Amino acid sequence: MAQTIAALSTAPGGAIGIVRISGDCAAQYLNALFTPVGGGELVPRMLTYGTLTVHDRQIDRPMAVFFPAPATYTGEPMAEIHCHGASAVLQATLAALFELGARQAEPGEFTRRAFVNGKMDLFAAEAVNDLVCAQSEQAAALATAQLGGHISAAFSDMRQTLIGVCAQFLAVIDYPDEDIDDLPREQIARTLTDMRSRLTELRDSYERGRALREGLPCAIIGRPNAGKSTLLNALLGYDRAIVTDIAGTTRDTVEETLHLGALVLRLQDTAGLRDTDDPVEQIGVSRARDAVARAGQQGVVLAVFDGSRPLTQEDRMVMQAARDAQRVVAVLSKADLPQAIAVDEIKQMFDYVVPLSAKKREGLERLTQTLTTLTGVHDLPQDGGLITNIRQAEILSHTARHLEQAEQQLLAGFSPDAVVYDMEQAIACLGELTGQSVQADIVDHIFAHFCVGK
């Protein structure tokens, strides 16, 4: 019998705090502390108003509810006490539960018990953490769709199909004297091709899924006084970075998170790119180049050029720095002033060019639309069909590779046992995705990243 656990499942400092209990003693511990107003017993699944008593002293008038097993989140008896959010009340409630015999829940232990008790698979459990950590409405919608089980069901169907094919192949191998029809190899190969195509599509969605879950790094680069810090402040809506007419004001990267609808950007305002003898500014320029390298591989680079001045050698340094980035938007700043920049030269270098005036907040909407289109976060699958973590992406890659090898062996006329080996490896990989054959240390690692109380 697993020990009954308890934890605060809401963030500290709110108006309401929920203490969650799970385990065989959940009802006993709740009844020891909570008494419904007017007496009587708690009706299962009905939120009831009452008094909370600790050491013979009434400390709150909360709501409480009991959930009998097995139709609960964890599959065990569960209870919740909805207290006022005062830290003293919540801590006293938890302390009283621990005195009764409960223990502090570990990070992710409620969801882990749900997984262990068959209430959800590992893919859905990871979606719970994504939902808790969602930074945008779209990220929350994606996690909720994954919790719905559509993608998990697709993985299970693939796994069962492969198990069936392997079973018939093995029957042919083990019972050669029996009249067992050999499977049509070309038909099976087409099935494997379809599976591999779907898994590869999901694997390739990882970057989009991660962008929703974590946000994209976005480096703002340009020569000194190009308008980088003014752009940062305009996007954030307040003065985060110091703006002056003195070149080299920004010496280090300034980082902030920006929400643009579905898009979450981790903005980095960088030191102006130029050759300098100032050792402090040299460090800033070096860090700016590092920021471009990170954003160029994983996120977005905003290359800012002063539209009111002709291109300089320093501007061309910026062009060179942004050349290898996967996603770049050239921002022509100071559009409220007479323009002198060579726009054609900029357009030859960059596919996306947005003129704007950060000072007057003109053109920011167009920049937002460009970034949304460039990153692809505006067009999300409704079935939760995006991969959000590297574990899932790597397993999908391994699965697709084994399916490809099995397909090639089928068409090349290899013996059934050679084909079965790679199919069994693919089956094992799909089991790792949903937790049917995952190792205990991997499960430990996954749930260690959850919040306490979830």
CSV table of C-alpha atoms in Angstrom, one decimal:
chain,number,residue,atom,x,y,z
A,1,MET,CA,0.0,0.0,0.0
A,2,ALA,CA,1.5,3.4,-1.1
A,3,GLN,CA,1.7,5.9,1.7
A,4,THR,CA,-0.8,8.8,1.6
A,5,ILE,CA,0.7,12.0,0.3
A,6,ALA,CA,-0.2,15.6,0.6
A,7,ALA,CA,0.9,18.9,-0.9
A,8,LEU,CA,-0.1,22.4,-1.7
A,9,SER,CA,-1.2,22.3,-5.4
A,10,THR,CA,-1.6,26.0,-6.0
A,11,ALA,CA,1.0,28.8,-6.2
A,12,PRO,CA,1.8,30.6,-2.9
A,13,GLY,CA,0.3,34.0,-2.4
A,14,GLY,CA,-3.1,33.5,-4.1
A,15,ALA,CA,-6.5,34.3,-2.5
A,16,ILE,CA,-7.2,30.6,-2.4
A,17,GLY,CA,-4.9,27.7,-1.6
A,18,ILE,CA,-5.7,24.1,-2.4
A,19,VAL,CA,-4.2,21.3,-0.3
A,20,ARG,CA,-4.4,18.0,-2.2
A,21,ILE,CA,-4.3,14.5,-0.6
A,22,SER,CA,-4.0,11.1,-2.3
A,23,GLY,CA,-3.9,7.6,-0.9
A,24,ASP,CA,-5.9,5.1,1.1
A,25,CYS,CA,-6.1,7.3,4.2
A,26,ALA,CA,-7.3,10.4,2.3
A,27,ALA,CA,-10.9,10.3,3.7
A,28,GLN,CA,-9.7,9.5,7.2
A,29,TYR,CA,-7.3,12.4,7.3
A,30,LEU,CA,-9.8,14.8,5.8
A,31,ASN,CA,-12.5,13.8,8.3
A,32,ALA,CA,-10.0,14.3,11.2
A,33,LEU,CA,-9.5,18.0,10.2
A,34,PHE,CA,-12.7,19.1,8.4
A,35,THR,CA,-16.3,19.2,9.7
A,36,PRO,CA,-19.2,20.2,7.4
A,37,VAL,CA,-21.3,23.1,8.6
A,38,GLY,CA,-24.4,21.6,10.1
A,39,GLY,CA,-22.7,18.2,10.7
A,40,GLY,CA,-23.2,15.1,8.7
A,41,GLU,CA,-20.8,13.3,6.4
A,42,LEU,CA,-19.2,14.5,3.2
A,43,VAL,CA,-21.0,13.5,0.0
A,44,PRO,CA,-18.5,12.1,-2.4
A,45,ARG,CA,-17.6,14.6,-5.3
A,46,MET,CA,-19.6,17.4,-3.7
A,47,LEU,CA,-17.7,20.5,-2.6
A,48,THR,CA,-18.8,21.2,1.0
A,49,TYR,CA,-18.5,24.2,3.2
A,50,GLY,CA,-17.2,23.6,6.8
A,51,THR,CA,-14.6,24.3,9.4
A,52,LEU,CA,-11.0,23.3,9.5
A,53,THR,CA,-9.7,22.4,13.0
A,54,VAL,CA,-6.1,21.9,13.9
A,55,HIS,CA,-5.1,21.1,17.5
A,56,ASP,CA,-8.7,21.8,18.7
A,57,ARG,CA,-8.6,25.3,17.2
A,58,GLN,CA,-10.7,26.4,14.2
A,59,ILE,CA,-8.2,28.1,11.8
A,60,ASP,CA,-10.3,28.5,8.7
A,61,ARG,CA,-13.7,28.0,7.1
A,62,PRO,CA,-12.8,26.3,3.8
A,63,MET,CA,-14.5,24.1,1.2
A,64,ALA,CA,-13.6,20.5,1.0
A,65,VAL,CA,-14.3,17.5,-1.3
A,66,PHE,CA,-13.6,13.8,-1.3
A,67,PHE,CA,-13.1,11.6,-4.4
A,68,PRO,CA,-13.5,7.9,-4.0
A,69,ALA,CA,-11.3,5.6,-6.0
A,70,PRO,CA,-10.8,4.5,-8.8
A,71,ALA,CA,-12.4,7.4,-10.7
A,72,THR,CA,-9.9,10.0,-9.5
A,73,TYR,CA,-6.8,11.7,-11.0
A,74,THR,CA,-4.4,9.3,-9.4
A,75,GLY,CA,-6.6,6.3,-9.3
A,76,GLU,CA,-6.5,6.4,-5.5
A,77,PRO,CA,-8.8,7.9,-3.0
A,78,MET,CA,-8.3,11.7,-3.1
A,79,ALA,CA,-9.3,14.8,-1.2
A,80,GLU,CA,-8.9,18.5,-1.5
A,81,ILE,CA,-9.2,21.3,1.0
A,82,HIS,CA,-9.8,24.7,-0.5
A,83,CYS,CA,-8.5,27.1,2.1
A,84,HIS,CA,-8.0,30.9,2.1
A,85,GLY,CA,-4.6,31.6,0.7
A,86,ALA,CA,-2.9,32.7,4.0
A,87,SER,CA,0.4,31.0,4.3
A,88,ALA,CA,-0.1,30.3,8.0
A,89,VAL,CA,-3.4,28.4,7.3
A,90,LEU,CA,-1.9,26.3,4.5
A,91,GLN,CA,1.2,25.4,6.4
A,92,ALA,CA,-0.8,24.5,9.5
A,93,THR,CA,-3.0,22.3,7.4
A,94,LEU,CA,-0.1,20.5,5.8
A,95,ALA,CA,1.6,20.1,9.2
A,96,ALA,CA,-1.5,18.5,10.7
A,97,LEU,CA,-1.8,16.1,7.8
A,98,PHE,CA,1.8,15.1,8.2
A,99,GLU,CA,1.2,14.5,12.0
A,100,LEU,CA,-1.7,12.2,11.0
A,101,GLY,CA,0.6,10.1,8.9
A,102,ALA,CA,0.7,11.6,5.4
A,103,ARG,CA,4.0,12.6,3.9
A,104,GLN,CA,5.0,15.5,1.6
A,105,ALA,CA,4.4,14.7,-2.0
A,106,GLU,CA,7.5,14.7,-4.2
A,107,PRO,CA,7.6,16.7,-7.5
A,108,GLY,CA,5.1,15.2,-9.9
A,109,GLU,CA,4.1,12.4,-7.6
A,110,PHE,CA,0.3,12.9,-8.1
A,111,THR,CA,0.8,12.6,-11.9
A,112,ARG,CA,3.3,9.8,-11.4
A,113,ARG,CA,0.7,7.8,-9.4
A,114,ALA,CA,-1.8,8.5,-12.2
A,115,PHE,CA,0.7,7.0,-14.6
A,116,VAL,CA,1.6,4.0,-12.4
A,117,ASN,CA,-2.1,3.3,-11.8
A,118,GLY,CA,-3.0,3.4,-15.5
A,119,LYS,CA,-5.0,6.6,-15.5
A,120,MET,CA,-2.7,8.1,-18.2
A,121,ASP,CA,0.2,7.1,-20.3
A,122,LEU,CA,3.7,8.8,-20.1
A,123,PHE,CA,3.0,10.9,-23.2
A,124,ALA,CA,-0.1,12.4,-21.5
A,125,ALA,CA,1.8,12.8,-18.2
A,126,GLU,CA,4.4,14.9,-20.0
A,127,ALA,CA,1.5,17.0,-21.4
A,128,VAL,CA,0.3,17.7,-17.8
A,129,ASN,CA,3.7,19.4,-17.1
A,130,ASP,CA,3.5,21.3,-20.4
A,131,LEU,CA,0.0,22.5,-19.4
A,132,VAL,CA,1.3,23.7,-16.0
A,133,CYS,CA,4.2,25.5,-17.6
A,134,ALA,CA,2.3,26.9,-20.7
A,135,GLN,CA,3.3,30.4,-21.5
A,136,SER,CA,0.6,31.1,-24.1
A,137,GLU,CA,-3.0,30.1,-24.9
A,138,GLN,CA,-1.7,28.1,-27.9
A,139,ALA,CA,0.7,26.2,-25.7
A,140,ALA,CA,-2.1,25.4,-23.2
A,141,ALA,CA,-4.3,24.2,-26.1
A,142,LEU,CA,-1.6,22.0,-27.4
A,143,ALA,CA,-1.0,20.3,-24.0
A,144,THR,CA,-4.8,19.9,-23.5
A,145,ALA,CA,-5.1,18.2,-26.9
A,146,GLN,CA,-2.3,15.9,-26.1
A,147,LEU,CA,-4.0,15.0,-22.8
A,148,GLY,CA,-7.0,14.0,-24.9
A,149,GLY,CA,-5.1,11.0,-26.0
A,150,HIS,CA,-5.4,11.3,-29.8
A,151,ILE,CA,-1.6,11.0,-30.4
A,152,SER,CA,-1.1,8.4,-27.7
A,153,ALA,CA,-3.9,6.3,-29.3
A,154,ALA,CA,-2.1,6.6,-32.7
A,155,PHE,CA,1.1,5.3,-31.1
A,156,SER,CA,-0.8,2.4,-29.5
A,157,ASP,CA,-2.4,1.5,-32.8
A,158,MET,CA,0.9,1.5,-34.6
A,159,ARG,CA,2.4,-0.7,-31.8
A,160,GLN,CA,-0.4,-3.2,-32.0
A,161,THR,CA,-0.1,-3.4,-35.8
A,162,LEU,CA,3.6,-4.1,-35.6
A,163,ILE,CA,3.0,-6.7,-32.9
A,164,GLY,CA,0.4,-8.4,-35.1
A,165,VAL,CA,2.8,-8.5,-38.1
A,166,CYS,CA,5.7,-9.8,-35.9
A,167,ALA,CA,3.4,-12.5,-34.5
A,168,GLN,CA,2.6,-13.9,-37.9
A,169,PHE,CA,6.3,-13.6,-39.0
A,170,LEU,CA,7.4,-15.5,-35.9
A,171,ALA,CA,4.7,-18.1,-36.5
A,172,VAL,CA,6.1,-18.7,-40.0
A,173,ILE,CA,9.6,-19.1,-38.5
A,174,ASP,CA,8.6,-21.3,-35.5
A,175,TYR,CA,6.2,-23.6,-37.3
A,176,PRO,CA,7.6,-24.1,-40.8
A,177,ASP,CA,5.7,-27.3,-41.3
A,178,GLU,CA,2.3,-25.7,-40.6
A,179,ASP,CA,0.3,-24.2,-43.4
A,180,ILE,CA,0.6,-20.6,-42.4
A,181,ASP,CA,0.4,-18.0,-45.1
A,182,ASP,CA,3.4,-15.8,-45.4
A,183,LEU,CA,2.6,-12.1,-45.2
A,184,PRO,CA,2.6,-10.0,-48.4
A,185,ARG,CA,5.8,-8.2,-48.1
A,186,GLU,CA,5.0,-5.2,-50.4
A,187,GLN,CA,1.8,-4.6,-48.5
A,188,ILE,CA,3.6,-4.6,-45.2
A,189,ALA,CA,6.3,-2.4,-46.6
A,190,ARG,CA,3.6,0.2,-47.5
A,191,THR,CA,2.3,0.0,-44.0
A,192,LEU,CA,5.7,0.6,-42.6
A,193,THR,CA,6.2,3.5,-45.0
A,194,ASP,CA,3.0,5.2,-43.8
A,195,MET,CA,4.0,4.7,-40.2
A,196,ARG,CA,7.4,6.1,-40.8
A,197,SER,CA,6.0,9.1,-42.6
A,198,ARG,CA,3.7,10.0,-39.7
A,199,LEU,CA,6.4,9.5,-37.1
A,200,THR,CA,8.9,11.6,-39.1
A,201,GLU,CA,6.3,14.4,-39.5
A,202,LEU,CA,5.8,14.4,-35.7
A,203,ARG,CA,9.6,14.4,-35.1
A,204,ASP,CA,10.1,17.3,-37.4
A,205,SER,CA,7.4,19.2,-35.5
A,206,TYR,CA,9.7,19.4,-32.4
A,207,GLU,CA,11.1,22.8,-33.1
A,208,ARG,CA,7.6,24.3,-33.4
A,209,GLY,CA,6.5,22.5,-30.3
A,210,ARG,CA,9.5,23.6,-28.3
A,211,ALA,CA,8.9,27.2,-29.5
A,212,LEU,CA,5.4,27.0,-28.0
A,213,ARG,CA,6.6,25.4,-24.8
A,214,GLU,CA,9.8,27.4,-24.1
A,215,GLY,CA,9.7,30.4,-26.3
A,216,LEU,CA,12.2,31.2,-29.0
A,217,PRO,CA,15.5,33.0,-28.4
A,218,CYS,CA,15.4,36.3,-30.3
A,219,ALA,CA,18.6,38.3,-30.7
A,220,ILE,CA,18.3,42.0,-31.6
A,221,ILE,CA,21.5,43.0,-33.3
A,222,GLY,CA,22.8,46.1,-35.2
A,223,ARG,CA,25.5,48.7,-35.1
A,224,PRO,CA,25.6,51.2,-32.3
A,225,ASN,CA,22.7,53.6,-32.3
A,226,ALA,CA,20.8,51.7,-34.9
A,227,GLY,CA,17.7,51.6,-32.7
A,228,LYS,CA,18.0,48.2,-31.0
A,229,SER,CA,17.2,49.3,-27.4
A,230,THR,CA,14.4,51.6,-28.6
A,231,LEU,CA,12.9,48.6,-30.4
A,232,LEU,CA,13.2,46.4,-27.4
A,233,ASN,CA,11.4,49.0,-25.2
A,234,ALA,CA,8.7,49.5,-27.8
A,235,LEU,CA,8.0,45.7,-28.0
A,236,LEU,CA,7.9,45.4,-24.3
A,237,GLY,CA,5.8,48.5,-23.8
A,238,TYR,CA,8.1,50.0,-21.2
A,239,ASP,CA,11.6,51.4,-20.8
A,240,ARG,CA,13.7,48.2,-20.1
A,241,ALA,CA,16.9,49.2,-21.8
A,242,ILE,CA,18.8,52.5,-21.5
A,243,VAL,CA,18.5,54.6,-24.7
A,244,THR,CA,20.9,57.5,-25.4
A,245,ASP,CA,22.5,59.1,-28.4
A,246,ILE,CA,25.9,57.9,-27.1
A,247,ALA,CA,27.3,55.0,-29.2
A,248,GLY,CA,28.1,52.0,-27.1
A,249,THR,CA,25.5,52.6,-24.3
A,250,THR,CA,24.5,48.9,-24.3
A,251,ARG,CA,27.5,46.9,-23.1
A,252,ASP,CA,25.9,43.6,-22.2
A,253,THR,CA,22.9,41.6,-23.4
A,254,VAL,CA,19.5,42.6,-21.9
A,255,GLU,CA,17.0,39.7,-21.7
A,256,GLU,CA,13.2,39.8,-21.4
A,257,THR,CA,10.3,37.5,-22.3
A,258,LEU,CA,7.8,38.9,-24.8
A,259,HIS,CA,4.3,37.4,-25.5
A,260,LEU,CA,3.0,38.2,-29.0
A,261,GLY,CA,-0.2,36.2,-29.2
A,262,ALA,CA,0.8,32.6,-29.9
A,263,LEU,CA,4.5,33.5,-30.1
A,264,VAL,CA,6.7,33.7,-27.0
A,265,LEU,CA,10.1,35.4,-27.6
A,266,ARG,CA,13.1,35.5,-25.3
A,267,LEU,CA,14.4,38.9,-26.4
A,268,GLN,CA,18.1,39.7,-26.1
A,269,ASP,CA,19.1,43.3,-26.8
A,270,THR,CA,22.8,43.2,-27.6
A,271,ALA,CA,25.8,45.5,-27.7
A,272,GLY,CA,26.3,47.3,-31.1
A,273,LEU,CA,28.5,45.3,-33.5
A,274,ARG,CA,31.6,47.2,-34.3
A,275,ASP,CA,35.4,47.1,-34.0
A,276,THR,CA,36.4,48.7,-30.8
A,277,ASP,CA,39.5,49.1,-28.5
A,278,ASP,CA,37.4,49.3,-25.4
A,279,PRO,CA,37.9,46.0,-23.5
A,280,VAL,CA,34.5,46.2,-21.8
A,281,GLU,CA,32.7,46.9,-25.1
A,282,GLN,CA,34.7,44.0,-26.7
A,283,ILE,CA,33.2,41.6,-24.2
A,284,GLY,CA,29.7,43.0,-25.1
A,285,VAL,CA,30.3,42.5,-28.8
A,286,SER,CA,31.6,39.0,-28.2
A,287,ARG,CA,28.4,38.2,-26.2
A,288,ALA,CA,26.3,39.7,-29.0
A,289,ARG,CA,27.9,37.3,-31.5
A,290,ASP,CA,27.2,34.4,-29.2
A,291,ALA,CA,23.5,35.5,-28.9
A,292,VAL,CA,23.3,35.6,-32.7
A,293,ALA,CA,24.7,32.1,-32.9
A,294,ARG,CA,22.2,30.7,-30.4
A,295,ALA,CA,19.2,32.5,-31.9
A,296,GLY,CA,20.4,31.8,-35.5
A,297,GLN,CA,20.1,28.0,-34.9
A,298,GLN,CA,17.0,27.8,-32.7
A,299,GLY,CA,15.1,31.1,-32.9
A,300,VAL,CA,15.0,34.5,-34.6
A,301,VAL,CA,17.4,37.3,-35.3
A,302,LEU,CA,16.2,40.9,-35.7
A,303,ALA,CA,18.9,42.7,-37.6
A,304,VAL,CA,18.3,46.4,-37.0
A,305,PHE,CA,19.5,49.1,-39.5
A,306,ASP,CA,19.1,52.8,-39.1
A,307,GLY,CA,16.8,53.7,-42.1
A,308,SER,CA,17.7,57.4,-41.8
A,309,ARG,CA,21.3,56.9,-42.7
A,310,PRO,CA,23.3,55.2,-45.5
A,311,LEU,CA,24.7,51.7,-44.9
A,312,THR,CA,28.0,51.7,-43.2
A,313,GLN,CA,30.8,49.2,-42.8
A,314,GLU,CA,29.4,48.4,-39.4
A,315,ASP,CA,26.0,47.6,-41.0
A,316,ARG,CA,27.7,45.2,-43.3
A,317,MET,CA,29.3,43.5,-40.2
A,318,VAL,CA,25.7,43.0,-39.0
A,319,MET,CA,24.7,41.5,-42.4
A,320,GLN,CA,27.6,39.1,-42.2
A,321,ALA,CA,26.8,38.1,-38.6
A,322,ALA,CA,23.1,37.4,-39.5
A,323,ARG,CA,23.9,35.6,-42.8
A,324,ASP,CA,23.8,32.0,-41.5
A,325,ALA,CA,20.8,32.5,-39.2
A,326,GLN,CA,17.8,30.3,-40.2
A,327,ARG,CA,15.2,33.0,-39.4
A,328,VAL,CA,16.1,36.7,-39.9
A,329,VAL,CA,14.0,39.8,-40.1
A,330,ALA,CA,15.7,43.0,-41.2
A,331,VAL,CA,14.2,45.9,-39.3
A,332,LEU,CA,14.6,49.4,-40.9
A,333,SER,CA,14.3,51.6,-37.9
A,334,LYS,CA,13.5,55.3,-37.6
A,335,ALA,CA,10.9,55.3,-40.3
A,336,ASP,CA,9.6,58.5,-39.0
A,337,LEU,CA,12.7,60.3,-40.3
A,338,PRO,CA,13.7,61.0,-43.9
A,339,GLN,CA,15.0,57.7,-45.3
A,340,ALA,CA,18.6,57.3,-46.7
A,341,ILE,CA,19.3,53.6,-46.5
A,342,ALA,CA,19.8,51.5,-49.6
A,343,VAL,CA,16.7,49.3,-49.3
A,344,ASP,CA,17.4,47.3,-52.4
A,345,GLU,CA,20.7,46.1,-50.9
A,346,ILE,CA,18.9,45.1,-47.7
A,347,LYS,CA,16.3,43.1,-49.7
A,348,GLN,CA,19.0,41.3,-51.6
A,349,MET,CA,20.3,40.0,-48.4
A,350,PHE,CA,17.1,39.3,-46.4
A,351,ASP,CA,13.8,37.8,-47.3
A,352,TYR,CA,11.9,39.7,-44.6
A,353,VAL,CA,12.3,43.5,-44.4
A,354,VAL,CA,10.1,45.5,-42.1
A,355,PRO,CA,10.3,49.3,-41.8
A,356,LEU,CA,9.1,50.8,-38.5
A,357,SER,CA,9.3,53.6,-36.1
A,358,ALA,CA,9.8,52.2,-32.6
A,359,LYS,CA,9.7,55.7,-31.2
A,360,LYS,CA,6.2,56.4,-32.6
A,361,ARG,CA,5.2,52.7,-32.3
A,362,GLU,CA,4.4,52.5,-36.0
A,363,GLY,CA,5.1,49.2,-37.9
A,364,LEU,CA,5.2,47.0,-34.8
A,365,GLU,CA,2.0,45.2,-35.8
A,366,ARG,CA,3.6,44.3,-39.2
A,367,LEU,CA,6.7,43.1,-37.4
A,368,THR,CA,4.5,40.9,-35.1
A,369,GLN,CA,2.7,39.4,-38.1
A,370,THR,CA,6.0,38.7,-39.9
A,371,LEU,CA,7.5,37.0,-36.8
A,372,THR,CA,4.3,34.9,-36.4
A,373,THR,CA,4.5,33.8,-40.1
A,374,LEU,CA,8.2,33.1,-40.0
A,375,THR,CA,8.0,30.9,-36.9
A,376,GLY,CA,4.9,29.0,-38.0
A,377,VAL,CA,3.2,29.2,-34.6
A,378,HIS,CA,-0.1,30.5,-36.1
A,379,ASP,CA,-1.1,27.2,-37.7
A,380,LEU,CA,-1.4,24.5,-35.1
A,381,PRO,CA,-2.8,21.0,-35.5
A,382,GLN,CA,-6.0,20.5,-33.5
A,383,ASP,CA,-5.1,17.0,-32.5
A,384,GLY,CA,-2.1,17.9,-30.4
A,385,GLY,CA,0.2,16.7,-33.1
A,386,LEU,CA,3.3,18.6,-32.1
A,387,ILE,CA,6.3,17.1,-30.2
A,388,THR,CA,7.4,19.4,-27.3
A,389,ASN,CA,10.4,17.7,-25.8
A,390,ILE,CA,13.7,16.2,-26.9
A,391,ARG,CA,13.0,12.8,-25.4
A,392,GLN,CA,10.0,12.3,-27.6
A,393,ALA,CA,11.8,13.6,-30.7
A,394,GLU,CA,14.8,11.3,-30.2
A,395,ILE,CA,12.5,8.2,-29.7
A,396,LEU,CA,10.6,9.1,-32.8
A,397,SER,CA,13.9,9.3,-34.8
A,398,HIS,CA,14.9,5.8,-33.5
A,399,THR,CA,11.5,4.4,-34.3
A,400,ALA,CA,11.5,5.7,-37.8
A,401,ARG,CA,15.0,4.4,-38.4
A,402,HIS,CA,14.1,0.9,-37.3
A,403,LEU,CA,10.9,1.0,-39.5
A,404,GLU,CA,13.0,2.1,-42.5
A,405,GLN,CA,15.5,-0.8,-41.9
A,406,ALA,CA,12.6,-3.3,-41.6
A,407,GLU,CA,11.1,-2.0,-44.8
A,408,GLN,CA,14.3,-2.2,-46.7
A,409,GLN,CA,14.9,-5.8,-45.5
A,410,LEU,CA,11.4,-6.8,-46.5
A,411,LEU,CA,11.7,-5.5,-50.0
A,412,ALA,CA,15.2,-7.0,-50.4
A,413,GLY,CA,13.9,-10.5,-49.5
A,414,PHE,CA,15.7,-10.9,-46.1
A,415,SER,CA,14.7,-13.7,-43.9
A,416,PRO,CA,11.7,-13.0,-41.5
A,417,ASP,CA,13.9,-13.1,-38.4
A,418,ALA,CA,16.0,-10.2,-39.7
A,419,VAL,CA,12.9,-8.2,-40.4
A,420,VAL,CA,11.3,-9.0,-37.0
A,421,TYR,CA,14.4,-7.7,-35.1
A,422,ASP,CA,13.9,-4.1,-36.4
A,423,MET,CA,10.2,-4.3,-36.0
A,424,GLU,CA,10.6,-5.4,-32.4
A,425,GLN,CA,13.0,-2.5,-31.8
A,426,ALA,CA,10.3,-0.1,-33.2
A,427,ILE,CA,7.7,-1.7,-30.9
A,428,ALA,CA,10.0,-1.1,-27.9
A,429,CYS,CA,10.6,2.5,-29.0
A,430,LEU,CA,6.8,3.2,-29.2
A,431,GLY,CA,6.5,1.6,-25.8
A,432,GLU,CA,9.0,4.1,-24.4
A,433,LEU,CA,6.9,7.0,-25.8
A,434,THR,CA,3.8,5.9,-23.9
A,435,GLY,CA,5.6,4.3,-20.9
A,436,GLN,CA,4.7,0.7,-21.7
A,437,SER,CA,8.3,-0.3,-21.8
A,438,VAL,CA,10.2,2.7,-20.4
A,439,GLN,CA,13.0,2.3,-17.9
A,440,ALA,CA,12.5,3.4,-14.3
A,441,ASP,CA,15.4,5.9,-14.3
A,442,ILE,CA,13.8,7.7,-17.3
A,443,VAL,CA,10.5,7.9,-15.5
A,444,ASP,CA,12.3,9.3,-12.4
A,445,HIS,CA,14.0,12.0,-14.6
A,446,ILE,CA,10.7,13.0,-16.2
A,447,PHE,CA,8.7,13.5,-13.0
A,448,ALA,CA,11.6,15.2,-11.3
A,449,HIS,CA,10.9,18.2,-13.5
A,450,PHE,CA,7.3,18.6,-12.3
A,451,CYS,CA,6.1,21.0,-9.7
A,452,VAL,CA,5.3,19.8,-6.2
A,453,GLY,CA,1.5,19.2,-5.9
A,454,LYS,CA,1.0,18.2,-9.5
